[in-house]
Amino acid sequence: MIGFPLFPEVASTVATGVDRLYFFLTGVTGFFTVLIFLFIFYFAVRYRRRPDRVAEQLNPDAEHKSIGLEIAWSVIPFMITLVMFTWGSSLYMANSRVPDQAMDVYVVGRQWMWKIQHPNGRREINELHVPVGQPVKLTMASQDVIHSFFIPAFRVKQDVVPGRYVTMWFQPTRAGEYHLFCAEYCGTYHSGMIGRVVVMEPEDFQNWLGGVTGESPAQTGEKLFSELNCVDCHATGARQRCPQLGGLYGSDVLLEDGSKAKFDENYIRESIINPNAKIVKGYPPVMPTYRGQVSEEQILHLIAYIRSLTPEKQQ
Ligand code: CUA
């Protein structure tokens, strides 16, 4: 775009809803800012100190109270903030739900780049290619410090925090190229941690994706699963000492202490790094930690593999 854009393009399904709320908040706060400043200037002039007024101002009996006014300026702002809260939280809830059939893309942030991997194994750095009209779910992790994945044209931004997985989704509505930023100060070259999101027509995307087919994250994960000997304990058969992992993703597992845990990305990650944190009921705490032996990317691959053991519709 030529010139200096004041406002990002509207290129995702949630963008218009987010903009409306944003304009409302800006309108309300702008209105009250102007109103308050007008009163400040008016009162400053109207009630300025004058020789004949001093005595009256110092007299405490000159104070006037108006219950009506007090109630009005408490209740009206309260109502307005309630509107903001209800509107904001319902929009947040609506936008949090990932649509079914979302395409899975894995993202790892590190100083100072975004590493991205598609379900068929195609990798890219600081670029994200997606088809128009298709919901895309990003599963993201950080290898070092906090980064933030920000696509202004889609009105989505998500902090990517080391030590846990976060997800974010969007559905692009227009083909084109859009900015991708890191929106969290992450060190010397934070400002260089930028890239682009390329939204393509579905056929073009298929061509782009089909050009290179590597191993899918789930396939890499499956290999790792046997290389790291996870398979020894987690497989069925005589050697099975640990829970089988098929069909578990997205469900609740019963733990040794009687509580339940949701079997999701963060649970899997924690069980790899700190296996004794949440022991599944009926199993001995025999699993060793893999802390330091697997990178964030490898954990993502293992998760992709473990997810693939659960049929789509159960997830
Ligand atoms: Cu990564 Cu700023």
PDB file of C-alpha atoms and ligand atoms in Angstrom:
ATOM      1  CA  MET A   1       0.000   0.000   0.000  1.00  0.00           C
ATOM      2  CA  ILE A   2       1.283   3.414  -0.950  1.00  0.00           C
ATOM      3  CA  GLY A   3       1.397   6.214   1.561  1.00  0.00           C
ATOM      4  CA  PHE A   4       1.003   5.903   5.275  1.00  0.00           C
ATOM      5  CA  PRO A   5      -1.884   3.638   6.246  1.00  0.00           C
ATOM      6  CA  LEU A   6      -3.657   4.760   9.396  1.00  0.00           C
ATOM      7  CA  PHE A   7      -5.643   1.605   9.811  1.00  0.00           C
ATOM      8  CA  PRO A   8      -4.882  -2.016   8.880  1.00  0.00           C
ATOM      9  CA  GLU A   9      -6.832  -3.761   6.154  1.00  0.00           C
ATOM     10  CA  VAL A  10      -9.824  -5.901   7.042  1.00  0.00           C
ATOM     11  CA  ALA A  11      -8.893  -9.426   6.014  1.00  0.00           C
ATOM     12  CA  SER A  12     -10.357 -11.949   8.441  1.00  0.00           C
ATOM     13  CA  THR A  13     -13.765 -13.047   9.652  1.00  0.00           C
ATOM     14  CA  VAL A  14     -13.345 -11.487  13.093  1.00  0.00           C
ATOM     15  CA  ALA A  15     -11.869  -8.177  11.937  1.00  0.00           C
ATOM     16  CA  THR A  16     -15.124  -6.235  11.490  1.00  0.00           C
ATOM     17  CA  GLY A  17     -16.448  -7.261  14.912  1.00  0.00           C
ATOM     18  CA  VAL A  18     -13.201  -6.266  16.604  1.00  0.00           C
ATOM     19  CA  ASP A  19     -13.195  -2.937  14.752  1.00  0.00           C
ATOM     20  CA  ARG A  20     -16.745  -2.108  15.840  1.00  0.00           C
ATOM     21  CA  LEU A  21     -15.855  -2.623  19.489  1.00  0.00           C
ATOM     22  CA  TYR A  22     -12.657  -0.641  19.013  1.00  0.00           C
ATOM     23  CA  PHE A  23     -14.526   2.298  17.454  1.00  0.00           C
ATOM     24  CA  PHE A  24     -17.097   2.172  20.235  1.00  0.00           C
ATOM     25  CA  LEU A  25     -14.391   2.269  22.938  1.00  0.00           C
ATOM     26  CA  THR A  26     -12.541   5.051  21.141  1.00  0.00           C
ATOM     27  CA  GLY A  27     -15.786   6.982  20.658  1.00  0.00           C
ATOM     28  CA  VAL A  28     -16.853   6.718  24.306  1.00  0.00           C
ATOM     29  CA  THR A  29     -13.446   7.611  25.726  1.00  0.00           C
ATOM     30  CA  GLY A  30     -13.012  10.417  23.170  1.00  0.00           C
ATOM     31  CA  PHE A  31     -16.419  11.856  24.015  1.00  0.00           C
ATOM     32  CA  PHE A  32     -15.741  11.906  27.768  1.00  0.00           C
ATOM     33  CA  THR A  33     -12.227  13.280  27.320  1.00  0.00           C
ATOM     34  CA  VAL A  34     -13.618  16.227  25.367  1.00  0.00           C
ATOM     35  CA  LEU A  35     -16.500  16.681  27.808  1.00  0.00           C
ATOM     36  CA  ILE A  36     -14.233  16.689  30.877  1.00  0.00           C
ATOM     37  CA  PHE A  37     -11.779  19.131  29.307  1.00  0.00           C
ATOM     38  CA  LEU A  38     -14.604  21.469  28.293  1.00  0.00           C
ATOM     39  CA  PHE A  39     -15.837  21.501  31.887  1.00  0.00           C
ATOM     40  CA  ILE A  40     -12.321  22.039  33.224  1.00  0.00           C
ATOM     41  CA  PHE A  41     -11.846  25.103  31.035  1.00  0.00           C
ATOM     42  CA  TYR A  42     -15.343  26.387  31.691  1.00  0.00           C
ATOM     43  CA  PHE A  43     -15.047  26.053  35.486  1.00  0.00           C
ATOM     44  CA  ALA A  44     -11.531  27.431  35.499  1.00  0.00           C
ATOM     45  CA  VAL A  45     -12.822  30.616  33.940  1.00  0.00           C
ATOM     46  CA  ARG A  46     -16.237  30.751  35.583  1.00  0.00           C
ATOM     47  CA  TYR A  47     -15.012  30.192  39.154  1.00  0.00           C
ATOM     48  CA  ARG A  48     -11.588  31.770  38.956  1.00  0.00           C
ATOM     49  CA  ARG A  49     -10.332  33.498  42.093  1.00  0.00           C
ATOM     50  CA  ARG A  50     -11.571  37.046  42.379  1.00  0.00           C
ATOM     51  CA  PRO A  51     -11.126  39.453  45.299  1.00  0.00           C
ATOM     52  CA  ASP A  52     -14.848  39.558  46.129  1.00  0.00           C
ATOM     53  CA  ARG A  53     -15.219  35.766  45.968  1.00  0.00           C
ATOM     54  CA  VAL A  54     -12.475  34.643  48.335  1.00  0.00           C
ATOM     55  CA  ALA A  55     -14.530  34.821  51.506  1.00  0.00           C
ATOM     56  CA  GLU A  56     -17.388  32.848  50.019  1.00  0.00           C
ATOM     57  CA  GLN A  57     -15.052  30.105  48.780  1.00  0.00           C
ATOM     58  CA  LEU A  58     -13.493  29.613  52.177  1.00  0.00           C
ATOM     59  CA  ASN A  59     -16.857  29.325  53.869  1.00  0.00           C
ATOM     60  CA  PRO A  60     -17.702  25.642  54.424  1.00  0.00           C
ATOM     61  CA  ASP A  61     -21.404  26.403  54.493  1.00  0.00           C
ATOM     62  CA  ALA A  62     -21.155  27.383  50.853  1.00  0.00           C
ATOM     63  CA  GLU A  63     -20.850  23.688  49.920  1.00  0.00           C
ATOM     64  CA  HIS A  64     -23.778  22.305  47.958  1.00  0.00           C
ATOM     65  CA  LYS A  65     -24.686  18.668  47.609  1.00  0.00           C
ATOM     66  CA  SER A  66     -26.849  17.025  44.990  1.00  0.00           C
ATOM     67  CA  ILE A  67     -27.744  13.384  45.538  1.00  0.00           C
ATOM     68  CA  GLY A  68     -29.266  13.222  42.074  1.00  0.00           C
ATOM     69  CA  LEU A  69     -26.033  14.337  40.467  1.00  0.00           C
ATOM     70  CA  GLU A  70     -23.959  11.902  42.541  1.00  0.00           C
ATOM     71  CA  ILE A  71     -26.154   8.983  41.534  1.00  0.00           C
ATOM     72  CA  ALA A  72     -26.224  10.017  37.894  1.00  0.00           C
ATOM     73  CA  TRP A  73     -22.482  10.239  37.506  1.00  0.00           C
ATOM     74  CA  SER A  74     -21.996   6.906  39.227  1.00  0.00           C
ATOM     75  CA  VAL A  75     -24.726   4.929  37.533  1.00  0.00           C
ATOM     76  CA  ILE A  76     -24.262   6.192  33.964  1.00  0.00           C
ATOM     77  CA  PRO A  77     -20.526   5.343  33.735  1.00  0.00           C
ATOM     78  CA  PHE A  78     -21.249   2.014  35.441  1.00  0.00           C
ATOM     79  CA  MET A  79     -23.800   1.171  32.760  1.00  0.00           C
ATOM     80  CA  ILE A  80     -21.407   2.214  30.005  1.00  0.00           C
ATOM     81  CA  THR A  81     -18.580   0.067  31.404  1.00  0.00           C
ATOM     82  CA  LEU A  82     -21.005  -2.853  31.720  1.00  0.00           C
ATOM     83  CA  VAL A  83     -21.780  -2.489  28.016  1.00  0.00           C
ATOM     84  CA  MET A  84     -18.019  -2.530  27.316  1.00  0.00           C
ATOM     85  CA  PHE A  85     -17.554  -5.602  29.480  1.00  0.00           C
ATOM     86  CA  THR A  86     -20.468  -7.560  28.006  1.00  0.00           C
ATOM     87  CA  TRP A  87     -19.614  -6.640  24.452  1.00  0.00           C
ATOM     88  CA  GLY A  88     -15.881  -7.302  24.911  1.00  0.00           C
ATOM     89  CA  SER A  89     -16.251 -10.618  26.711  1.00  0.00           C
ATOM     90  CA  SER A  90     -18.902 -11.997  24.338  1.00  0.00           C
ATOM     91  CA  LEU A  91     -16.739 -11.043  21.355  1.00  0.00           C
ATOM     92  CA  TYR A  92     -13.753 -12.660  23.056  1.00  0.00           C
ATOM     93  CA  MET A  93     -15.700 -15.852  23.762  1.00  0.00           C
ATOM     94  CA  ALA A  94     -17.062 -15.995  20.213  1.00  0.00           C
ATOM     95  CA  ASN A  95     -13.611 -15.440  18.740  1.00  0.00           C
ATOM     96  CA  SER A  96     -11.966 -17.988  21.046  1.00  0.00           C
ATOM     97  CA  ARG A  97     -13.855 -20.957  19.670  1.00  0.00           C
ATOM     98  CA  VAL A  98     -11.802 -22.621  16.956  1.00  0.00           C
ATOM     99  CA  PRO A  99     -14.055 -23.654  14.060  1.00  0.00           C
ATOM    100  CA  ASP A 100     -14.191 -27.321  13.098  1.00  0.00           C
ATOM    101  CA  GLN A 101     -12.068 -28.356  10.136  1.00  0.00           C
ATOM    102  CA  ALA A 102      -9.378 -25.847  11.003  1.00  0.00           C
ATOM    103  CA  MET A 103      -6.059 -26.447   9.302  1.00  0.00           C
ATOM    104  CA  ASP A 104      -3.295 -27.128  11.829  1.00  0.00           C
ATOM    105  CA  VAL A 105      -0.118 -25.113  11.573  1.00  0.00           C
ATOM    106  CA  TYR A 106       2.711 -25.313  14.077  1.00  0.00           C
ATOM    107  CA  VAL A 107       4.682 -22.222  15.028  1.00  0.00           C
ATOM    108  CA  VAL A 108       7.849 -21.944  17.091  1.00  0.00           C
ATOM    109  CA  GLY A 109       9.097 -18.493  18.016  1.00  0.00           C
ATOM    110  CA  ARG A 110      12.715 -17.832  18.923  1.00  0.00           C
ATOM    111  CA  GLN A 111      15.152 -14.952  18.940  1.00  0.00           C
ATOM    112  CA  TRP A 112      14.540 -13.686  16.280  1.00  0.00           C
ATOM    113  CA  MET A 113      12.380 -15.584  13.877  1.00  0.00           C
ATOM    114  CA  TRP A 114       9.140 -17.448  13.438  1.00  0.00           C
ATOM    115  CA  LYS A 115       9.543 -21.076  12.372  1.00  0.00           C
ATOM    116  CA  ILE A 116       6.399 -22.465  10.825  1.00  0.00           C
ATOM    117  CA  GLN A 117       5.457 -25.969   9.772  1.00  0.00           C
ATOM    118  CA  HIS A 118       2.456 -27.164   7.766  1.00  0.00           C
ATOM    119  CA  PRO A 119       0.624 -30.471   8.275  1.00  0.00           C
ATOM    120  CA  ASN A 120       2.283 -31.996   5.202  1.00  0.00           C
ATOM    121  CA  GLY A 121       5.723 -31.135   6.513  1.00  0.00           C
ATOM    122  CA  ARG A 122       6.437 -28.004   4.468  1.00  0.00           C
ATOM    123  CA  ARG A 123       8.419 -25.520   6.530  1.00  0.00           C
ATOM    124  CA  GLU A 124       8.854 -21.806   6.235  1.00  0.00           C
ATOM    125  CA  ILE A 125      10.512 -19.031   8.199  1.00  0.00           C
ATOM    126  CA  ASN A 126       8.935 -15.626   8.818  1.00  0.00           C
ATOM    127  CA  GLU A 127       6.323 -16.417   6.204  1.00  0.00           C
ATOM    128  CA  LEU A 128       2.989 -18.068   6.564  1.00  0.00           C
ATOM    129  CA  HIS A 129       1.096 -19.202   3.487  1.00  0.00           C
ATOM    130  CA  VAL A 130      -2.584 -20.003   3.980  1.00  0.00           C
ATOM    131  CA  PRO A 131      -5.576 -20.494   1.697  1.00  0.00           C
ATOM    132  CA  VAL A 132      -8.347 -17.896   1.668  1.00  0.00           C
ATOM    133  CA  GLY A 133     -11.616 -18.884   3.392  1.00  0.00           C
ATOM    134  CA  GLN A 134     -10.039 -21.687   5.411  1.00  0.00           C
ATOM    135  CA  PRO A 135      -9.907 -21.542   9.210  1.00  0.00           C
ATOM    136  CA  VAL A 136      -6.315 -21.948  10.376  1.00  0.00           C
ATOM    137  CA  LYS A 137      -5.365 -23.000  13.877  1.00  0.00           C
ATOM    138  CA  LEU A 138      -1.887 -22.158  15.068  1.00  0.00           C
ATOM    139  CA  THR A 139      -0.308 -24.154  17.867  1.00  0.00           C
ATOM    140  CA  MET A 140       2.566 -22.073  19.130  1.00  0.00           C
ATOM    141  CA  ALA A 141       5.529 -22.418  21.457  1.00  0.00           C
ATOM    142  CA  SER A 142       8.578 -20.352  22.238  1.00  0.00           C
ATOM    143  CA  GLN A 143      12.106 -21.654  22.451  1.00  0.00           C
ATOM    144  CA  ASP A 144      13.465 -18.819  24.583  1.00  0.00           C
ATOM    145  CA  VAL A 145      11.594 -15.682  25.679  1.00  0.00           C
ATOM    146  CA  ILE A 146       8.103 -14.272  25.307  1.00  0.00           C
ATOM    147  CA  HIS A 147       7.184 -13.339  21.759  1.00  0.00           C
ATOM    148  CA  SER A 148       3.837 -12.297  20.400  1.00  0.00           C
ATOM    149  CA  PHE A 149       2.355 -13.403  17.096  1.00  0.00           C
ATOM    150  CA  PHE A 150       0.505 -10.459  15.630  1.00  0.00           C
ATOM    151  CA  ILE A 151      -1.316 -10.136  12.305  1.00  0.00           C
ATOM    152  CA  PRO A 152      -2.941  -6.675  12.333  1.00  0.00           C
ATOM    153  CA  ALA A 153      -5.019  -7.259   9.191  1.00  0.00           C
ATOM    154  CA  PHE A 154      -6.668 -10.252  10.881  1.00  0.00           C
ATOM    155  CA  ARG A 155      -7.032  -8.471  14.257  1.00  0.00           C
ATOM    156  CA  VAL A 156      -5.392 -11.376  16.055  1.00  0.00           C
ATOM    157  CA  LYS A 157      -2.494 -11.309  18.465  1.00  0.00           C
ATOM    158  CA  GLN A 158      -1.300 -13.972  20.872  1.00  0.00           C
ATOM    159  CA  ASP A 159       1.611 -13.997  23.267  1.00  0.00           C
ATOM    160  CA  VAL A 160       3.852 -17.008  22.802  1.00  0.00           C
ATOM    161  CA  VAL A 161       5.244 -17.944  26.178  1.00  0.00           C
ATOM    162  CA  PRO A 162       8.134 -20.337  26.849  1.00  0.00           C
ATOM    163  CA  GLY A 163       7.163 -23.466  28.733  1.00  0.00           C
ATOM    164  CA  ARG A 164       3.612 -23.830  27.446  1.00  0.00           C
ATOM    165  CA  TYR A 165       1.557 -24.095  24.301  1.00  0.00           C
ATOM    166  CA  VAL A 166      -0.878 -21.517  23.135  1.00  0.00           C
ATOM    167  CA  THR A 167      -3.290 -21.639  20.255  1.00  0.00           C
ATOM    168  CA  MET A 168      -4.803 -19.001  18.051  1.00  0.00           C
ATOM    169  CA  TRP A 169      -6.980 -19.181  14.973  1.00  0.00           C
ATOM    170  CA  PHE A 170      -8.097 -17.011  12.106  1.00  0.00           C
ATOM    171  CA  GLN A 171      -9.974 -17.304   8.854  1.00  0.00           C
ATOM    172  CA  PRO A 172      -8.675 -15.039   6.103  1.00  0.00           C
ATOM    173  CA  THR A 173     -11.310 -13.487   3.872  1.00  0.00           C
ATOM    174  CA  ARG A 174      -9.174 -11.828   1.195  1.00  0.00           C
ATOM    175  CA  ALA A 175      -6.187 -13.017  -0.780  1.00  0.00           C
ATOM    176  CA  GLY A 176      -3.144 -10.816  -0.423  1.00  0.00           C
ATOM    177  CA  GLU A 177      -0.039 -10.180   1.631  1.00  0.00           C
ATOM    178  CA  TYR A 178      -0.233  -8.977   5.183  1.00  0.00           C
ATOM    179  CA  HIS A 179       2.214  -7.955   7.862  1.00  0.00           C
ATOM    180  CA  LEU A 180       3.312 -10.393  10.518  1.00  0.00           C
ATOM    181  CA  PHE A 181       4.893  -8.855  13.596  1.00  0.00           C
ATOM    182  CA  CYS A 182       6.393  -9.904  16.867  1.00  0.00           C
ATOM    183  CA  ALA A 183       4.521  -7.645  19.259  1.00  0.00           C
ATOM    184  CA  GLU A 184       6.456  -8.337  22.451  1.00  0.00           C
ATOM    185  CA  TYR A 185       9.880  -6.836  23.062  1.00  0.00           C
ATOM    186  CA  CYS A 186      12.162  -9.872  22.932  1.00  0.00           C
ATOM    187  CA  GLY A 187      15.710  -8.531  22.713  1.00  0.00           C
ATOM    188  CA  THR A 188      18.083  -6.708  20.402  1.00  0.00           C
ATOM    189  CA  TYR A 189      16.546  -7.697  17.073  1.00  0.00           C
ATOM    190  CA  HIS A 190      12.917  -7.694  18.171  1.00  0.00           C
ATOM    191  CA  SER A 191      12.182  -5.082  15.502  1.00  0.00           C
ATOM    192  CA  GLY A 192      13.571  -7.454  12.887  1.00  0.00           C
ATOM    193  CA  MET A 193      11.291 -10.294  13.923  1.00  0.00           C
ATOM    194  CA  ILE A 194       8.818  -9.529  11.181  1.00  0.00           C
ATOM    195  CA  GLY A 195       7.430 -11.402   8.256  1.00  0.00           C
ATOM    196  CA  ARG A 196       4.418 -11.737   6.056  1.00  0.00           C
ATOM    197  CA  VAL A 197       1.282 -13.771   5.790  1.00  0.00           C
ATOM    198  CA  VAL A 198       0.439 -14.736   2.228  1.00  0.00           C
ATOM    199  CA  VAL A 199      -3.216 -15.549   1.698  1.00  0.00           C
ATOM    200  CA  MET A 200      -3.688 -17.484  -1.534  1.00  0.00           C
ATOM    201  CA  GLU A 201      -6.555 -18.837  -3.560  1.00  0.00           C
ATOM    202  CA  PRO A 202      -7.099 -22.477  -2.541  1.00  0.00           C
ATOM    203  CA  GLU A 203      -5.717 -23.881  -5.848  1.00  0.00           C
ATOM    204  CA  ASP A 204      -2.624 -21.688  -5.634  1.00  0.00           C
ATOM    205  CA  PHE A 205      -2.149 -22.778  -2.065  1.00  0.00           C
ATOM    206  CA  GLN A 206      -2.381 -26.446  -3.021  1.00  0.00           C
ATOM    207  CA  ASN A 207       0.251 -25.863  -5.716  1.00  0.00           C
ATOM    208  CA  TRP A 208       2.470 -24.032  -3.282  1.00  0.00           C
ATOM    209  CA  LEU A 209       2.028 -26.716  -0.655  1.00  0.00           C
ATOM    210  CA  GLY A 210       2.377 -29.590  -3.104  1.00  0.00           C
ATOM    211  CA  GLY A 211       5.709 -28.336  -4.448  1.00  0.00           C
ATOM    212  CA  VAL A 212       7.571 -29.801  -1.533  1.00  0.00           C
ATOM    213  CA  THR A 213       6.311 -32.641   0.550  1.00  0.00           C
ATOM    214  CA  GLY A 214       8.401 -33.552   3.503  1.00  0.00           C
ATOM    215  CA  GLU A 215       7.583 -35.592   6.490  1.00  0.00           C
ATOM    216  CA  SER A 216       4.500 -34.419   8.331  1.00  0.00           C
ATOM    217  CA  PRO A 217       4.936 -33.297  11.947  1.00  0.00           C
ATOM    218  CA  ALA A 218       3.004 -36.395  13.017  1.00  0.00           C
ATOM    219  CA  GLN A 219       5.338 -38.673  11.055  1.00  0.00           C
ATOM    220  CA  THR A 220       8.418 -37.032  12.533  1.00  0.00           C
ATOM    221  CA  GLY A 221       6.768 -37.409  15.916  1.00  0.00           C
ATOM    222  CA  GLU A 222       6.134 -41.085  15.347  1.00  0.00           C
ATOM    223  CA  LYS A 223       9.819 -41.643  14.564  1.00  0.00           C
ATOM    224  CA  LEU A 224      10.855 -39.709  17.634  1.00  0.00           C
ATOM    225  CA  PHE A 225       8.403 -41.743  19.660  1.00  0.00           C
ATOM    226  CA  SER A 226      10.348 -44.898  18.894  1.00  0.00           C
ATOM    227  CA  GLU A 227      13.806 -43.260  18.869  1.00  0.00           C
ATOM    228  CA  LEU A 228      13.257 -41.962  22.387  1.00  0.00           C
ATOM    229  CA  ASN A 229      11.928 -45.405  23.360  1.00  0.00           C
ATOM    230  CA  CYS A 230       8.549 -43.972  24.377  1.00  0.00           C
ATOM    231  CA  VAL A 231       7.046 -46.809  22.426  1.00  0.00           C
ATOM    232  CA  ASP A 232       8.587 -49.383  24.796  1.00  0.00           C
ATOM    233  CA  CYS A 233       6.263 -48.470  27.637  1.00  0.00           C
ATOM    234  CA  HIS A 234       3.345 -46.852  25.856  1.00  0.00           C
ATOM    235  CA  ALA A 235       2.723 -49.589  23.292  1.00  0.00           C
ATOM    236  CA  THR A 236       0.251 -52.365  23.905  1.00  0.00           C
ATOM    237  CA  GLY A 237       1.494 -55.804  24.794  1.00  0.00           C
ATOM    238  CA  ALA A 238       3.541 -57.427  27.501  1.00  0.00           C
ATOM    239  CA  ARG A 239       5.817 -54.431  28.004  1.00  0.00           C
ATOM    240  CA  GLN A 240       3.029 -51.927  28.500  1.00  0.00           C
ATOM    241  CA  ARG A 241       3.579 -50.176  31.799  1.00  0.00           C
ATOM    242  CA  CYS A 242       2.237 -46.776  30.881  1.00  0.00           C
ATOM    243  CA  PRO A 243      -1.085 -45.482  29.604  1.00  0.00           C
ATOM    244  CA  GLN A 244      -1.855 -46.045  25.975  1.00  0.00           C
ATOM    245  CA  LEU A 245      -2.168 -42.735  24.218  1.00  0.00           C
ATOM    246  CA  GLY A 246      -4.703 -43.506  21.516  1.00  0.00           C
ATOM    247  CA  GLY A 247      -8.111 -41.798  21.694  1.00  0.00           C
ATOM    248  CA  LEU A 248      -7.147 -39.610  24.637  1.00  0.00           C
ATOM    249  CA  TYR A 249      -6.583 -36.227  23.016  1.00  0.00           C
ATOM    250  CA  GLY A 250      -9.206 -33.699  24.062  1.00  0.00           C
ATOM    251  CA  SER A 251     -10.673 -35.889  26.807  1.00  0.00           C
ATOM    252  CA  ASP A 252     -10.260 -35.812  30.562  1.00  0.00           C
ATOM    253  CA  VAL A 253      -7.959 -38.312  32.242  1.00  0.00           C
ATOM    254  CA  LEU A 254      -8.383 -39.465  35.820  1.00  0.00           C
ATOM    255  CA  LEU A 255      -5.317 -38.851  37.960  1.00  0.00           C
ATOM    256  CA  GLU A 256      -3.806 -40.696  40.917  1.00  0.00           C
ATOM    257  CA  ASP A 257      -5.057 -38.068  43.381  1.00  0.00           C
ATOM    258  CA  GLY A 258      -8.622 -38.404  42.110  1.00  0.00           C
ATOM    259  CA  SER A 259      -8.665 -35.148  40.167  1.00  0.00           C
ATOM    260  CA  LYS A 260      -8.964 -34.853  36.426  1.00  0.00           C
ATOM    261  CA  ALA A 261      -6.744 -33.278  33.803  1.00  0.00           C
ATOM    262  CA  LYS A 262      -7.535 -32.378  30.239  1.00  0.00           C
ATOM    263  CA  PHE A 263      -5.352 -34.332  27.857  1.00  0.00           C
ATOM    264  CA  ASP A 264      -4.229 -31.480  25.620  1.00  0.00           C
ATOM    265  CA  GLU A 265      -1.015 -29.912  24.294  1.00  0.00           C
ATOM    266  CA  ASN A 266       0.008 -28.566  27.678  1.00  0.00           C
ATOM    267  CA  TYR A 267      -0.710 -31.827  29.464  1.00  0.00           C
ATOM    268  CA  ILE A 268       1.360 -33.783  26.957  1.00  0.00           C
ATOM    269  CA  ARG A 269       4.186 -31.284  27.160  1.00  0.00           C
ATOM    270  CA  GLU A 270       4.192 -31.362  30.953  1.00  0.00           C
ATOM    271  CA  SER A 271       4.167 -35.154  30.987  1.00  0.00           C
ATOM    272  CA  ILE A 272       7.256 -35.215  28.762  1.00  0.00           C
ATOM    273  CA  ILE A 273       9.186 -32.621  30.749  1.00  0.00           C
ATOM    274  CA  ASN A 274       7.906 -33.404  34.217  1.00  0.00           C
ATOM    275  CA  PRO A 275       6.286 -36.863  34.117  1.00  0.00           C
ATOM    276  CA  ASN A 276       5.523 -37.045  37.822  1.00  0.00           C
ATOM    277  CA  ALA A 277       3.448 -33.883  37.885  1.00  0.00           C
ATOM    278  CA  LYS A 278       0.169 -35.555  36.920  1.00  0.00           C
ATOM    279  CA  ILE A 279       0.241 -39.339  37.175  1.00  0.00           C
ATOM    280  CA  VAL A 280      -2.635 -41.181  35.566  1.00  0.00           C
ATOM    281  CA  LYS A 281      -4.572 -43.336  38.006  1.00  0.00           C
ATOM    282  CA  GLY A 282      -3.507 -46.944  38.117  1.00  0.00           C
ATOM    283  CA  TYR A 283      -0.010 -46.466  36.709  1.00  0.00           C
ATOM    284  CA  PRO A 284       3.322 -46.381  38.555  1.00  0.00           C
ATOM    285  CA  PRO A 285       5.391 -43.191  38.265  1.00  0.00           C
ATOM    286  CA  VAL A 286       8.137 -44.848  36.242  1.00  0.00           C
ATOM    287  CA  MET A 287       8.575 -42.442  33.370  1.00  0.00           C
ATOM    288  CA  PRO A 288      11.879 -40.537  33.292  1.00  0.00           C
ATOM    289  CA  THR A 289      11.941 -36.863  32.424  1.00  0.00           C
ATOM    290  CA  TYR A 290      12.915 -35.813  28.917  1.00  0.00           C
ATOM    291  CA  ARG A 291      13.839 -32.307  29.979  1.00  0.00           C
ATOM    292  CA  GLY A 292      16.816 -31.127  27.943  1.00  0.00           C
ATOM    293  CA  GLN A 293      16.617 -34.111  25.614  1.00  0.00           C
ATOM    294  CA  VAL A 294      13.911 -32.795  23.341  1.00  0.00           C
ATOM    295  CA  SER A 295      13.572 -29.352  21.774  1.00  0.00           C
ATOM    296  CA  GLU A 296      10.305 -27.410  21.638  1.00  0.00           C
ATOM    297  CA  GLU A 297       9.988 -28.384  18.001  1.00  0.00           C
ATOM    298  CA  GLN A 298      10.419 -32.052  18.803  1.00  0.00           C
ATOM    299  CA  ILE A 299       7.803 -31.794  21.520  1.00  0.00           C
ATOM    300  CA  LEU A 300       5.467 -30.248  18.929  1.00  0.00           C
ATOM    301  CA  HIS A 301       6.150 -33.234  16.669  1.00  0.00           C
ATOM    302  CA  LEU A 302       5.444 -35.676  19.488  1.00  0.00           C
ATOM    303  CA  ILE A 303       2.220 -33.835  20.229  1.00  0.00           C
ATOM    304  CA  ALA A 304       1.229 -33.951  16.566  1.00  0.00           C
ATOM    305  CA  TYR A 305       1.830 -37.707  16.601  1.00  0.00           C
ATOM    306  CA  ILE A 306      -0.080 -38.281  19.837  1.00  0.00           C
ATOM    307  CA  ARG A 307      -2.947 -36.150  18.491  1.00  0.00           C
ATOM    308  CA  SER A 308      -3.017 -38.252  15.343  1.00  0.00           C
ATOM    309  CA  LEU A 309      -3.776 -41.300  17.508  1.00  0.00           C
ATOM    310  CA  THR A 310      -7.179 -39.812  18.265  1.00  0.00           C
ATOM    311  CA  PRO A 311      -9.736 -39.690  15.422  1.00  0.00           C
ATOM    312  CA  GLU A 312     -10.570 -36.118  14.262  1.00  0.00           C
ATOM    313  CA  LYS A 313     -14.198 -36.218  15.320  1.00  0.00           C
ATOM    314  CA  GLN A 314     -13.356 -37.101  18.897  1.00  0.00           C
ATOM    315  CA  GLN A 315     -11.032 -34.126  19.285  1.00  0.00           C
TER     316      GLN A 315
HETATM  317 CU1  CUA B   1      10.050 -11.816  19.256  1.00  0.00          CU
HETATM  318 CU2  CUA B   1       9.747  -9.490  19.743  1.00  0.00          CU
END
